[in-house]
mmCIF file of C-alpha atoms in Angstrom:
data_model
loop_
_atom_site.group_PDB
_atom_site.id
_atom_site.type_symbol
_atom_site.label_atom_id
_atom_site.label_comp_id
_atom_site.label_asym_id
_atom_site.label_seq_id
_atom_site.Cartn_x
_atom_site.Cartn_y
_atom_site.Cartn_z
ATOM 1 C CA MET A 1 0.022 0.000 -0.004
ATOM 2 C CA LYS A 2 1.203 3.542 -0.744
ATOM 3 C CA PRO A 3 2.566 5.230 2.399
ATOM 4 C CA VAL A 4 0.392 7.903 3.873
ATOM 5 C CA SER A 5 1.470 11.364 2.792
ATOM 6 C CA ALA A 6 2.956 13.873 5.173
ATOM 7 C CA PRO A 7 0.318 16.104 6.978
ATOM 8 C CA THR A 8 -0.963 19.041 5.004
ATOM 9 C CA ARG A 9 -3.826 21.457 5.484
ATOM 10 C CA GLU A 10 -6.074 18.959 3.675
ATOM 11 C CA ASN A 11 -5.199 15.909 5.710
ATOM 12 C CA VAL A 12 -4.356 17.123 9.217
ATOM 13 C CA GLU A 13 -5.426 14.400 11.601
ATOM 14 C CA PRO A 14 -6.731 15.067 15.106
ATOM 15 C CA GLU A 15 -4.701 13.724 17.960
ATOM 16 C CA THR A 16 -5.861 10.327 19.216
ATOM 17 C CA SER A 17 -4.402 8.289 22.058
ATOM 18 C CA ALA A 18 -2.970 4.770 21.551
ATOM 19 C CA ALA A 19 -5.664 3.484 23.885
ATOM 20 C CA ALA A 20 -8.419 5.010 21.808
ATOM 21 C CA GLU A 21 -6.832 3.358 18.638
ATOM 22 C CA HIS A 22 -7.220 -0.072 20.219
ATOM 23 C CA ASN A 23 -10.823 0.617 21.391
ATOM 24 C CA MET A 24 -12.253 2.017 18.139
ATOM 25 C CA ARG A 25 -15.156 -0.260 17.287
ATOM 26 C CA CYS A 26 -15.494 -1.540 13.709
ATOM 27 C CA PRO A 27 -18.977 -0.802 12.250
ATOM 28 C CA ALA A 28 -18.761 -4.059 10.217
ATOM 29 C CA CYS A 29 -17.672 -6.826 12.583
ATOM 30 C CA GLN A 30 -17.960 -4.902 15.869
ATOM 31 C CA ALA A 31 -14.383 -5.758 16.902
ATOM 32 C CA HIS A 32 -12.553 -3.256 19.143
ATOM 33 C CA ARG A 33 -9.175 -3.786 17.400
ATOM 34 C CA SER A 34 -8.391 -1.055 14.950
ATOM 35 C CA VAL A 35 -5.283 0.854 13.869
ATOM 36 C CA ARG A 36 -4.926 4.192 12.135
ATOM 37 C CA PHE A 37 -5.042 3.786 8.374
ATOM 38 C CA GLY A 38 -4.358 7.422 7.548
ATOM 39 C CA CYS A 39 -6.124 10.755 7.180
ATOM 40 C CA LYS A 40 -8.032 12.357 4.331
ATOM 41 C CA ASN A 41 -10.174 15.479 4.066
ATOM 42 C CA GLN A 42 -9.369 16.201 7.692
ATOM 43 C CA HIS A 43 -10.870 12.930 8.803
ATOM 44 C CA ALA A 44 -8.986 10.094 10.518
ATOM 45 C CA LEU A 45 -9.494 6.686 8.923
ATOM 46 C CA TRP A 46 -9.149 3.391 10.783
ATOM 47 C CA ARG A 47 -8.601 -0.220 9.649
ATOM 48 C CA CYS A 48 -10.172 -3.035 11.596
ATOM 49 C CA LEU A 49 -7.521 -5.692 12.486
ATOM 50 C CA ALA A 50 -10.208 -8.356 12.622
ATOM 51 C CA CYS A 51 -12.009 -7.927 9.235
ATOM 52 C CA GLY A 52 -9.997 -5.262 7.358
ATOM 53 C CA THR A 53 -12.792 -2.787 6.930
ATOM 54 C CA VAL A 54 -11.716 0.833 6.721
ATOM 55 C CA PHE A 55 -13.925 3.457 8.387
ATOM 56 C CA ILE A 56 -14.093 6.904 9.929
ATOM 57 C CA ASN A 57 -15.326 7.472 13.443
ATOM 58 C CA ALA A 58 -18.430 9.447 12.368
ATOM 59 C CA VAL A 59 -21.551 10.263 14.334
ATOM 60 C CA THR A 60 -23.948 11.611 11.722
ATOM 61 C CA ASN A 61 -27.687 12.065 12.162
ATOM 62 C CA HIS A 62 -30.452 12.227 9.650
ATOM 63 C CA ARG A 63 -30.203 16.029 9.479
ATOM 64 C CA ASP A 64 -26.515 15.882 8.715
ATOM 65 C CA LEU A 65 -27.159 13.389 5.902
ATOM 66 C CA SER A 66 -29.877 15.679 4.500
ATOM 67 C CA GLU A 67 -27.490 18.578 4.366
ATOM 68 C CA LEU A 68 -24.850 16.415 2.646
ATOM 69 C CA TYR A 69 -27.150 14.866 -0.022
ATOM 70 C CA GLU A 70 -29.964 17.369 -0.397
ATOM 71 C CA HIS A 71 -28.454 18.797 -3.584
ATOM 72 C CA TYR A 72 -26.811 15.550 -4.721
ATOM 73 C CA TYR A 73 -29.120 15.109 -7.782
ATOM 74 C CA ASP A 74 -29.950 18.774 -8.496
ATOM 75 C CA GLY A 75 -28.339 18.430 -11.987
ATOM 76 C CA ALA A 76 -29.265 14.860 -12.647
ATOM 77 C CA ARG A 77 -30.766 13.958 -15.998
ATOM 78 C CA PHE A 78 -32.331 10.682 -14.657
ATOM 79 C CA GLU A 79 -31.167 8.755 -17.712
ATOM 80 C CA ILE A 80 -29.706 5.241 -17.743
ATOM 81 C CA PRO A 81 -26.555 4.678 -19.837
ATOM 82 C CA PRO A 82 -27.103 1.669 -22.138
ATOM 83 C CA VAL A 83 -24.393 -0.427 -20.588
ATOM 84 C CA VAL A 84 -25.822 0.152 -17.089
ATOM 85 C CA ALA A 85 -29.333 -0.628 -18.342
ATOM 86 C CA ARG A 86 -28.197 -4.007 -19.630
ATOM 87 C CA SER A 87 -26.551 -4.809 -16.326
ATOM 88 C CA LEU A 88 -29.684 -3.824 -14.370
ATOM 89 C CA GLU A 89 -31.900 -5.867 -16.792
ATOM 90 C CA ARG A 90 -29.855 -8.952 -15.968
ATOM 91 C CA LEU A 91 -30.178 -8.293 -12.214
ATOM 92 C CA VAL A 92 -33.929 -7.790 -12.309
ATOM 93 C CA MET A 93 -34.477 -10.841 -14.459
ATOM 94 C CA SER A 94 -32.366 -12.961 -12.026
ATOM 95 C CA CYS A 95 -34.785 -11.914 -9.232
ATOM 96 C CA ASP A 96 -37.920 -13.149 -10.958
ATOM 97 C CA SER A 97 -37.964 -16.384 -8.988
ATOM 98 C CA TRP A 98 -38.267 -14.415 -5.733
ATOM 99 C CA ARG A 99 -41.553 -12.860 -6.740
ATOM 100 C CA GLN A 100 -44.447 -13.532 -4.327
ATOM 101 C CA THR A 101 -45.792 -10.174 -3.100
ATOM 102 C CA GLY A 102 -44.529 -8.452 -6.360
ATOM 103 C CA ARG A 103 -42.956 -5.581 -4.268
ATOM 104 C CA TRP A 104 -39.384 -4.332 -4.789
ATOM 105 C CA LEU A 105 -37.820 -1.742 -2.527
ATOM 106 C CA ASP A 106 -34.599 0.094 -3.589
ATOM 107 C CA VAL A 107 -33.079 1.950 -0.587
ATOM 108 C CA GLY A 108 -31.284 5.076 -1.823
ATOM 109 C CA TYR A 109 -32.435 4.668 -5.401
ATOM 110 C CA GLY A 110 -30.539 7.668 -6.738
ATOM 111 C CA GLU A 111 -31.451 8.410 -10.303
ATOM 112 C CA GLY A 112 -33.885 5.470 -10.374
ATOM 113 C CA GLY A 113 -32.266 3.200 -12.956
ATOM 114 C CA LEU A 114 -32.897 -0.024 -11.116
ATOM 115 C CA LEU A 115 -36.545 0.743 -10.247
ATOM 116 C CA THR A 116 -37.160 1.840 -13.828
ATOM 117 C CA ILE A 117 -36.137 -1.575 -15.050
ATOM 118 C CA ALA A 118 -37.989 -3.413 -12.313
ATOM 119 C CA GLN A 119 -41.149 -1.427 -13.175
ATOM 120 C CA GLN A 120 -40.817 -2.524 -16.817
ATOM 121 C CA HIS A 121 -40.827 -6.123 -15.569
ATOM 122 C CA GLY A 122 -44.022 -5.730 -13.663
ATOM 123 C CA TRP A 123 -42.734 -5.087 -10.148
ATOM 124 C CA GLN A 124 -44.518 -2.711 -7.796
ATOM 125 C CA CYS A 125 -41.733 -0.262 -6.990
ATOM 126 C CA TYR A 126 -40.837 1.438 -3.743
ATOM 127 C CA GLY A 127 -37.894 3.590 -2.892
ATOM 128 C CA THR A 128 -36.168 5.794 -0.375
ATOM 129 C CA GLU A 129 -34.096 8.903 -1.080
ATOM 130 C CA ILE A 130 -33.049 12.112 0.660
ATOM 131 C CA SER A 131 -32.649 14.279 -2.466
ATOM 132 C CA PRO A 132 -35.841 16.247 -3.259
ATOM 133 C CA PRO A 133 -35.331 16.019 -7.090
ATOM 134 C CA ALA A 134 -34.910 12.225 -6.826
ATOM 135 C CA LEU A 135 -38.082 12.055 -4.675
ATOM 136 C CA ALA A 136 -39.986 14.136 -7.166
ATOM 137 C CA TYR A 137 -38.790 11.929 -10.100
ATOM 138 C CA GLY A 138 -39.907 8.762 -8.271
ATOM 139 C CA GLN A 139 -43.324 10.231 -7.649
ATOM 140 C CA GLU A 140 -43.626 11.116 -11.344
ATOM 141 C CA ARG A 141 -42.845 7.530 -12.239
ATOM 142 C CA GLY A 142 -45.658 6.268 -9.975
ATOM 143 C CA TRP A 143 -43.367 4.684 -7.375
ATOM 144 C CA ILE A 144 -44.106 4.803 -3.661
ATOM 145 C CA VAL A 145 -41.160 6.847 -2.312
ATOM 146 C CA ALA A 146 -40.180 8.476 1.007
ATOM 147 C CA ALA A 147 -37.252 10.171 2.687
ATOM 148 C CA ASP A 148 -37.964 8.289 5.902
ATOM 149 C CA ALA A 149 -39.626 5.004 4.988
ATOM 150 C CA GLU A 150 -39.331 3.640 8.507
ATOM 151 C CA ARG A 151 -42.042 6.008 9.609
ATOM 152 C CA ASP A 152 -44.196 5.602 6.483
ATOM 153 C CA ALA A 153 -47.103 3.173 6.791
ATOM 154 C CA ARG A 154 -47.115 2.689 3.023
ATOM 155 C CA PHE A 155 -43.988 0.456 3.407
ATOM 156 C CA PRO A 156 -45.389 -2.817 4.791
ATOM 157 C CA THR A 157 -43.466 -4.870 7.337
ATOM 158 C CA GLY A 158 -42.637 -8.241 5.823
ATOM 159 C CA GLY A 159 -44.155 -7.069 2.537
ATOM 160 C CA PHE A 160 -41.241 -7.106 0.056
ATOM 161 C CA ASP A 161 -39.777 -9.909 -2.073
ATOM 162 C CA VAL A 162 -36.584 -7.924 -2.874
ATOM 163 C CA VAL A 163 -34.729 -5.113 -1.120
ATOM 164 C CA THR A 164 -31.676 -3.622 -2.851
ATOM 165 C CA MET A 165 -28.990 -1.253 -1.610
ATOM 166 C CA ILE A 166 -26.768 -0.184 -4.485
ATOM 167 C CA GLU A 167 -23.674 1.738 -3.463
ATOM 168 C CA LEU A 168 -25.409 2.822 -0.177
ATOM 169 C CA LEU A 169 -23.780 1.220 2.808
ATOM 170 C CA GLU A 170 -20.474 3.091 2.379
ATOM 171 C CA HIS A 171 -22.425 6.376 2.905
ATOM 172 C CA VAL A 172 -24.342 5.714 6.159
ATOM 173 C CA PRO A 173 -23.058 6.222 9.701
ATOM 174 C CA ALA A 174 -25.234 3.405 11.234
ATOM 175 C CA PRO A 175 -25.270 0.479 8.779
ATOM 176 C CA ASP A 176 -26.924 -1.854 11.232
ATOM 177 C CA ARG A 177 -29.952 0.352 11.321
ATOM 178 C CA PHE A 178 -30.317 0.045 7.515
ATOM 179 C CA LEU A 179 -29.819 -3.770 7.525
ATOM 180 C CA GLN A 180 -32.288 -4.144 10.414
ATOM 181 C CA ALA A 181 -34.873 -2.062 8.495
ATOM 182 C CA ALA A 182 -34.310 -4.235 5.385
ATOM 183 C CA ALA A 183 -34.889 -7.386 7.565
ATOM 184 C CA ARG A 184 -38.164 -5.919 8.729
ATOM 185 C CA TRP A 185 -39.341 -4.992 5.296
ATOM 186 C CA LEU A 186 -38.475 -8.305 3.671
ATOM 187 C CA ARG A 187 -40.839 -11.288 3.856
ATOM 188 C CA PRO A 188 -39.250 -14.381 5.442
ATOM 189 C CA GLY A 189 -36.884 -15.902 2.830
ATOM 190 C CA GLY A 190 -36.821 -12.553 0.835
ATOM 191 C CA LEU A 191 -33.766 -11.394 -1.019
ATOM 192 C CA LEU A 192 -31.363 -8.598 0.003
ATOM 193 C CA TYR A 193 -28.891 -7.514 -2.738
ATOM 194 C CA ILE A 194 -26.031 -5.114 -1.889
ATOM 195 C CA THR A 195 -23.218 -3.523 -3.781
ATOM 196 C CA THR A 196 -20.477 -1.482 -2.153
ATOM 197 C CA PRO A 197 -16.751 -0.641 -2.656
ATOM 198 C CA ASN A 198 -14.255 -3.225 -1.678
ATOM 199 C CA ALA A 199 -11.564 -2.256 0.798
ATOM 200 C CA ARG A 200 -9.334 -5.091 -0.425
ATOM 201 C CA SER A 201 -9.539 -4.151 -4.152
ATOM 202 C CA LEU A 202 -6.514 -3.969 -6.337
ATOM 203 C CA ASN A 203 -7.039 -0.235 -6.634
ATOM 204 C CA ARG A 204 -6.756 0.096 -2.812
ATOM 205 C CA TRP A 205 -3.437 -1.749 -2.809
ATOM 206 C CA VAL A 206 -2.043 0.312 -5.747
ATOM 207 C CA LEU A 207 -3.382 3.754 -4.877
ATOM 208 C CA GLY A 208 -3.802 3.622 -1.078
ATOM 209 C CA LEU A 209 -5.451 6.698 0.253
ATOM 210 C CA ASP A 210 -5.212 8.309 -3.207
ATOM 211 C CA TRP A 211 -8.044 6.017 -4.387
ATOM 212 C CA SER A 212 -11.012 8.308 -4.774
ATOM 213 C CA VAL A 213 -13.290 5.761 -3.048
ATOM 214 C CA PHE A 214 -11.686 6.942 0.214
ATOM 215 C CA ALA A 215 -13.727 10.115 0.343
ATOM 216 C CA PRO A 216 -14.827 11.076 3.911
ATOM 217 C CA PRO A 217 -17.288 12.341 5.035
ATOM 218 C CA GLU A 218 -19.210 11.188 2.022
ATOM 219 C CA HIS A 219 -17.846 7.694 2.282
ATOM 220 C CA ILE A 220 -17.841 6.555 5.912
ATOM 221 C CA THR A 221 -17.244 2.816 5.718
ATOM 222 C CA ILE A 222 -15.296 0.929 2.983
ATOM 223 C CA TRP A 223 -16.182 -2.715 3.552
ATOM 224 C CA THR A 224 -14.463 -6.030 3.104
ATOM 225 C CA ALA A 225 -16.238 -9.301 2.276
ATOM 226 C CA ARG A 226 -15.584 -10.586 5.797
ATOM 227 C CA GLY A 227 -16.933 -7.428 7.435
ATOM 228 C CA LEU A 228 -20.044 -7.375 5.207
ATOM 229 C CA ILE A 229 -20.837 -10.998 5.880
ATOM 230 C CA ALA A 230 -20.444 -10.429 9.616
ATOM 231 C CA ALA A 231 -22.881 -7.441 9.557
ATOM 232 C CA LEU A 232 -25.438 -9.341 7.502
ATOM 233 C CA THR A 233 -25.301 -12.438 9.738
ATOM 234 C CA ARG A 234 -25.633 -10.211 12.828
ATOM 235 C CA ASN A 235 -28.766 -8.588 11.446
ATOM 236 C CA GLY A 236 -30.738 -11.654 10.518
ATOM 237 C CA PHE A 237 -29.486 -12.554 6.964
ATOM 238 C CA VAL A 238 -27.945 -15.622 5.389
ATOM 239 C CA PRO A 239 -25.417 -14.553 2.743
ATOM 240 C CA TYR A 240 -25.290 -17.170 0.025
ATOM 241 C CA ARG A 241 -23.450 -15.556 -2.814
ATOM 242 C CA LEU A 242 -20.568 -13.002 -2.925
ATOM 243 C CA ARG A 243 -18.728 -11.606 -5.951
ATOM 244 C CA SER A 244 -15.893 -9.061 -6.154
ATOM 245 C CA GLU A 245 -15.931 -7.446 -9.620
ATOM 246 C CA GLY A 246 -14.788 -4.533 -11.668
ATOM 247 C CA LEU A 247 -11.414 -2.808 -12.052
ATOM 248 C CA ASN A 248 -11.113 0.797 -13.079
ATOM 249 C CA PRO A 249 -7.493 1.760 -14.065
ATOM 250 C CA ALA A 250 -8.227 5.410 -14.758
ATOM 251 C CA GLU A 251 -6.706 6.669 -11.536
ATOM 252 C CA TRP A 252 -3.550 4.621 -12.131
ATOM 253 C CA LEU A 253 -3.174 6.249 -15.525
ATOM 254 C CA ALA A 254 -3.868 9.713 -14.115
ATOM 255 C CA ARG A 255 -1.066 9.217 -11.527
ATOM 256 C CA TRP A 256 1.368 8.032 -14.143
ATOM 257 C CA ARG A 257 0.618 11.002 -16.327
ATOM 258 C CA ARG A 258 1.043 13.409 -13.363
ATOM 259 C CA ARG A 259 4.491 11.890 -12.731
ATOM 260 C CA ALA A 260 5.281 12.315 -16.383
ATOM 261 C CA GLY A 261 4.464 16.028 -16.050
ATOM 262 C CA SER A 262 0.981 16.025 -17.529
ATOM 263 C CA ALA A 263 -1.778 17.142 -15.174
ATOM 264 C CA VAL A 264 -4.916 15.169 -16.004
ATOM 265 C CA ALA A 265 -8.208 15.295 -14.135
ATOM 266 C CA VAL A 266 -10.144 12.064 -13.950
ATOM 267 C CA ASN A 267 -13.704 11.261 -13.025
ATOM 268 C CA ARG A 268 -13.795 7.723 -11.651
ATOM 269 C CA ASN A 269 -17.477 7.082 -12.441
ATOM 270 C CA GLN A 270 -17.351 8.423 -15.990
ATOM 271 C CA ALA A 271 -14.193 6.500 -16.715
ATOM 272 C CA ALA A 272 -15.880 3.329 -15.421
ATOM 273 C CA PHE A 273 -18.883 3.825 -17.665
ATOM 274 C CA ALA A 274 -16.598 4.310 -20.657
ATOM 275 C CA LEU A 275 -14.549 1.267 -19.915
ATOM 276 C CA ASN A 276 -17.634 -0.862 -19.327
ATOM 277 C CA GLU A 277 -19.133 0.310 -22.617
ATOM 278 C CA ALA A 278 -15.949 -0.438 -24.477
ATOM 279 C CA LEU A 279 -15.786 -4.014 -23.032
ATOM 280 C CA SER A 280 -19.446 -4.611 -24.011
ATOM 281 C CA ARG A 281 -19.313 -3.843 -27.766
ATOM 282 C CA SER A 282 -18.744 -7.434 -29.021
ATOM 283 C CA ALA A 283 -19.109 -10.990 -27.893
ATOM 284 C CA ALA A 284 -15.249 -11.309 -27.683
ATOM 285 C CA ARG A 285 -14.937 -8.280 -25.456
ATOM 286 C CA ARG A 286 -17.844 -9.376 -23.223
ATOM 287 C CA ALA A 287 -16.077 -12.764 -22.836
ATOM 288 C CA LEU A 288 -12.866 -10.973 -21.947
ATOM 289 C CA LYS A 289 -14.730 -8.877 -19.388
ATOM 290 C CA SER A 290 -16.336 -11.949 -17.870
ATOM 291 C CA SER A 291 -12.989 -13.702 -17.556
ATOM 292 C CA ILE A 292 -11.413 -10.653 -15.895
ATOM 293 C CA ASN A 293 -14.254 -10.419 -13.374
ATOM 294 C CA HIS A 294 -13.988 -14.134 -12.665
ATOM 295 C CA CYS A 295 -10.346 -13.727 -11.801
ATOM 296 C CA LEU A 296 -10.903 -10.581 -9.730
ATOM 297 C CA SER A 297 -13.684 -12.300 -7.781
ATOM 298 C CA TRP A 298 -11.594 -15.431 -7.235
ATOM 299 C CA MET A 299 -8.763 -13.268 -5.769
ATOM 300 C CA ASN A 300 -11.313 -10.928 -4.008
ATOM 301 C CA ILE A 301 -9.632 -7.790 -5.440
ATOM 302 C CA GLY A 302 -12.457 -6.277 -7.604
ATOM 303 C CA ASP A 303 -13.473 -2.713 -7.022
ATOM 304 C CA ALA A 304 -16.987 -3.645 -5.903
ATOM 305 C CA LEU A 305 -18.457 -6.216 -3.589
ATOM 306 C CA LYS A 306 -21.812 -7.751 -4.635
ATOM 307 C CA VAL A 307 -23.632 -9.840 -2.016
ATOM 308 C CA TRP A 308 -26.882 -11.778 -2.185
ATOM 309 C CA ALA A 309 -28.434 -12.708 1.160
ATOM 310 C CA ARG A 310 -31.736 -14.267 2.282
ATOM 311 C CA ARG A 311 -33.718 -13.016 5.263
ATOM 312 C CA GLU A 312 -33.786 -15.691 7.903
ATOM 313 C CA SER A 313 -37.232 -17.180 8.770
ATOM 314 C CA PRO A 314 -38.541 -16.274 12.251
ATOM 315 C CA ASP A 315 -38.627 -19.906 13.355
ATOM 316 C CA ARG A 316 -34.887 -20.510 12.673
#
């Protein structure tokens, strides 16, 4: 891993005692054995010695989250890139065997791509968001949406076949609360599908804290597979499939160009979309992409974790 850079105005870390380092509790596996990982954006980051999850010691309430994400989608066009739509189509079709109530809940649905595809396949769509433009878009589409679904009677307890959390758990200060809510909403045996960045990805090992995924206070917890499985099991789920996929080299190239004297700005998400599109243009490229993802998942070094988990039945 790249050594942590010397303190600057941007990464000055607050003083913390050695005793406090040992007692910092991991939000993933709950272990009290963490060491300082570094500092970024004036936030100290910690790495759990038990599961490897990287996190900041953040206490953030709903009001703080609203202030952070209220304008997140102000300029959004609410359009789905074709390569993303194809991926979401595959996900939705793979969930058809779970259909009993016909209800699908996407927690933090963002620009609504997943619910759009689910609606096309006949699902009754529900969603949660903080951003007012995203909420307005969901209402226009006829979805049942809310900023605080836990207090909304329209979201039935035990009434959903599928609950999804796409790139959500890295953002929230109390992940157990979200997982417990998902367990309440799901019917017994229902499906929870989660994606979130992988703290053991190849990008983490190459770029260290320079990897843009380390972005406090927006990103609070960067999970490992072990940490995510521990959290799911603790909150009433049985994980049964885990993948670690995707590798975006854009930030490697940007670093190399900077060292060569060429300042190049890079947008990680835009670069990922472009690479994904390029690898999807032919059968041969799709086969190459599949092979790369298979290897990344086998080594657990892909950029993203993807986890499928069943809600435990009450009598178990």
